[in-house]
Amino acid sequence: MTDAELREILSRVRTIAVLGFSAKPDRPSHGVAAFLQARGYRVIPVNPGLAGQVALGETIYPDLVAIPSDIAIDMVDVFRAPEAVPDIVAQMLTHRPEAGVLWLQLGVIHAEAAERARAAGKLVVMDRCPKIEIARLGM
């Protein structure tokens, strides 16, 4: 993915579902979610163990399916183990077709699931962090 493509994605996206969100402020998923929210993105936290709680002013949902349909998701940002990615892509394609971007965090690599998302017309960013990219790109 080129810098221009990353810049375009990060400029266009407004609402981001953060899968694997942690309520612990010292965890990377919490820090990235808070950073993105401070930059003006709406962040929807997703974690089945925290479902129903509120974090960063938003309800935490157990999965993509549970997020109300009136919340349009632009990007799915994944802080989960690579083996969870195929199921996440399946949920995204079936239940969140409006989500145009699958973003897999640092260390989250699953080529087959990424290809399935791309074949369905989704943009895929793999093994990168939006917080790092925003800072690197000077956005």
Coordinates of C-alpha atoms in Angstrom, one line a residue:
M1 CA 0.0 0.0 0.0
T2 CA 1.4 3.4 -1.0
D3 CA 1.6 6.4 1.2
A4 CA -1.0 8.1 -1.0
E5 CA -3.4 5.1 -0.6
L6 CA -2.9 5.1 3.2
R7 CA -3.5 8.9 3.3
E8 CA -6.7 8.5 1.2
I9 CA -8.0 5.8 3.5
L10 CA -7.3 7.7 6.7
S11 CA -8.8 10.9 5.2
R12 CA -12.0 9.2 4.0
V13 CA -12.8 7.0 7.0
R14 CA -15.0 8.4 9.8
T15 CA -16.2 5.5 11.9
I16 CA -13.9 2.7 13.0
A17 CA -14.8 -0.6 14.8
V18 CA -11.8 -1.6 17.0
L19 CA -11.9 -5.4 17.4
G20 CA -10.0 -6.6 20.4
F21 CA -10.4 -3.3 22.3
S22 CA -9.1 -3.3 25.8
A23 CA -10.4 -1.2 28.7
K24 CA -6.9 -1.0 30.1
P25 CA -5.3 2.3 29.1
D26 CA -1.8 0.8 29.0
R27 CA -2.9 -1.7 26.2
P28 CA -2.1 -0.8 22.6
S29 CA -5.7 -1.3 21.4
H30 CA -6.9 1.2 24.0
G31 CA -4.2 3.7 23.2
V32 CA -4.8 3.5 19.5
A33 CA -8.6 3.8 19.9
A34 CA -8.2 6.9 22.1
F35 CA -5.7 8.4 19.7
L36 CA -8.1 7.8 16.8
Q37 CA -11.0 9.3 18.7
A38 CA -8.9 12.4 19.6
R39 CA -8.2 12.8 15.9
G40 CA -11.9 13.0 15.2
Y41 CA -12.8 9.5 14.2
R42 CA -15.8 7.8 15.9
V43 CA -14.4 4.6 17.5
I44 CA -16.7 1.7 18.2
P45 CA -15.1 -0.7 20.7
V46 CA -15.6 -4.4 20.2
N47 CA -14.8 -7.0 22.8
P48 CA -17.1 -9.8 23.9
G49 CA -15.7 -9.8 27.5
L50 CA -16.6 -6.2 27.9
A51 CA -19.9 -6.1 26.0
G52 CA -22.4 -3.6 27.4
Q53 CA -19.9 -1.5 29.2
V54 CA -19.0 2.0 28.1
A55 CA -15.5 3.1 27.0
L56 CA -14.4 6.3 25.4
G57 CA -18.0 7.4 25.6
E58 CA -19.2 4.5 23.4
T59 CA -20.9 1.2 24.1
I60 CA -18.7 -1.8 23.8
Y61 CA -20.2 -4.5 21.5
P62 CA -19.3 -8.2 21.5
D63 CA -18.8 -8.5 17.8
L64 CA -19.5 -6.7 14.5
V65 CA -23.0 -8.3 14.2
A66 CA -24.1 -6.7 17.5
I67 CA -23.3 -3.1 16.4
P68 CA -26.6 -1.4 15.5
S69 CA -27.2 -1.0 11.8
D70 CA -27.7 2.8 12.2
I71 CA -24.0 3.0 13.0
A72 CA -22.2 2.8 9.6
I73 CA -18.8 1.3 10.0
D74 CA -16.1 2.5 7.5
M75 CA -13.2 0.6 8.8
V76 CA -12.6 -2.6 10.9
D77 CA -9.4 -2.3 12.8
V78 CA -8.3 -5.7 14.2
F79 CA -6.3 -6.2 17.4
R80 CA -6.8 -10.0 17.4
A81 CA -4.7 -13.1 16.8
P82 CA -4.3 -13.9 13.1
E83 CA -6.4 -17.1 13.4
A84 CA -9.4 -14.9 14.3
V85 CA -9.2 -13.0 11.0
P86 CA -11.2 -15.4 8.7
D87 CA -14.2 -15.2 11.0
I88 CA -13.9 -11.4 11.3
V89 CA -13.8 -11.1 7.5
A90 CA -16.9 -13.4 7.2
Q91 CA -18.8 -11.2 9.7
M92 CA -17.6 -8.1 7.9
L93 CA -18.8 -9.3 4.5
T94 CA -22.1 -10.7 5.7
H95 CA -23.1 -8.1 8.4
R96 CA -21.1 -4.9 7.7
P97 CA -21.0 -4.6 3.9
E98 CA -20.6 -0.9 4.2
A99 CA -17.2 -1.3 5.8
G100 CA -14.8 -0.7 3.0
V101 CA -11.5 -1.1 4.8
L102 CA -10.1 -4.1 6.8
W103 CA -7.1 -2.9 8.8
L104 CA -5.0 -5.6 10.4
Q105 CA -2.7 -4.3 13.2
L106 CA 1.0 -4.9 13.6
G107 CA 1.7 -8.6 13.7
V108 CA -1.8 -9.5 12.5
I109 CA -1.2 -11.3 9.1
H110 CA -3.6 -13.6 7.4
A111 CA -3.1 -13.7 3.6
E112 CA -6.1 -15.9 2.7
A113 CA -8.6 -13.8 4.7
A114 CA -7.1 -10.6 3.3
E115 CA -7.5 -12.0 -0.2
R116 CA -11.1 -12.9 0.5
A117 CA -11.8 -9.3 1.7
R118 CA -10.0 -7.9 -1.4
A119 CA -12.0 -10.2 -3.7
A120 CA -15.2 -8.7 -2.1
G121 CA -14.0 -5.2 -3.0
K122 CA -12.5 -4.2 0.4
L123 CA -9.3 -2.4 0.9
V124 CA -6.9 -4.3 3.1
V125 CA -4.1 -2.9 5.2
M126 CA -2.1 -5.6 6.9
D127 CA 0.6 -5.5 9.6
R128 CA 0.4 -1.7 10.2
C129 CA -1.0 0.6 12.8
P130 CA -3.1 3.6 11.9
K131 CA -1.7 5.6 14.8
I132 CA 1.8 5.1 13.5
E133 CA 0.8 5.8 9.9
I134 CA -1.1 9.0 10.8
A135 CA 2.0 10.3 12.6
R136 CA 4.4 9.1 9.9
L137 CA 2.3 10.8 7.2
G138 CA 2.0 14.0 9.1
M139 CA -1.8 13.9 9.2

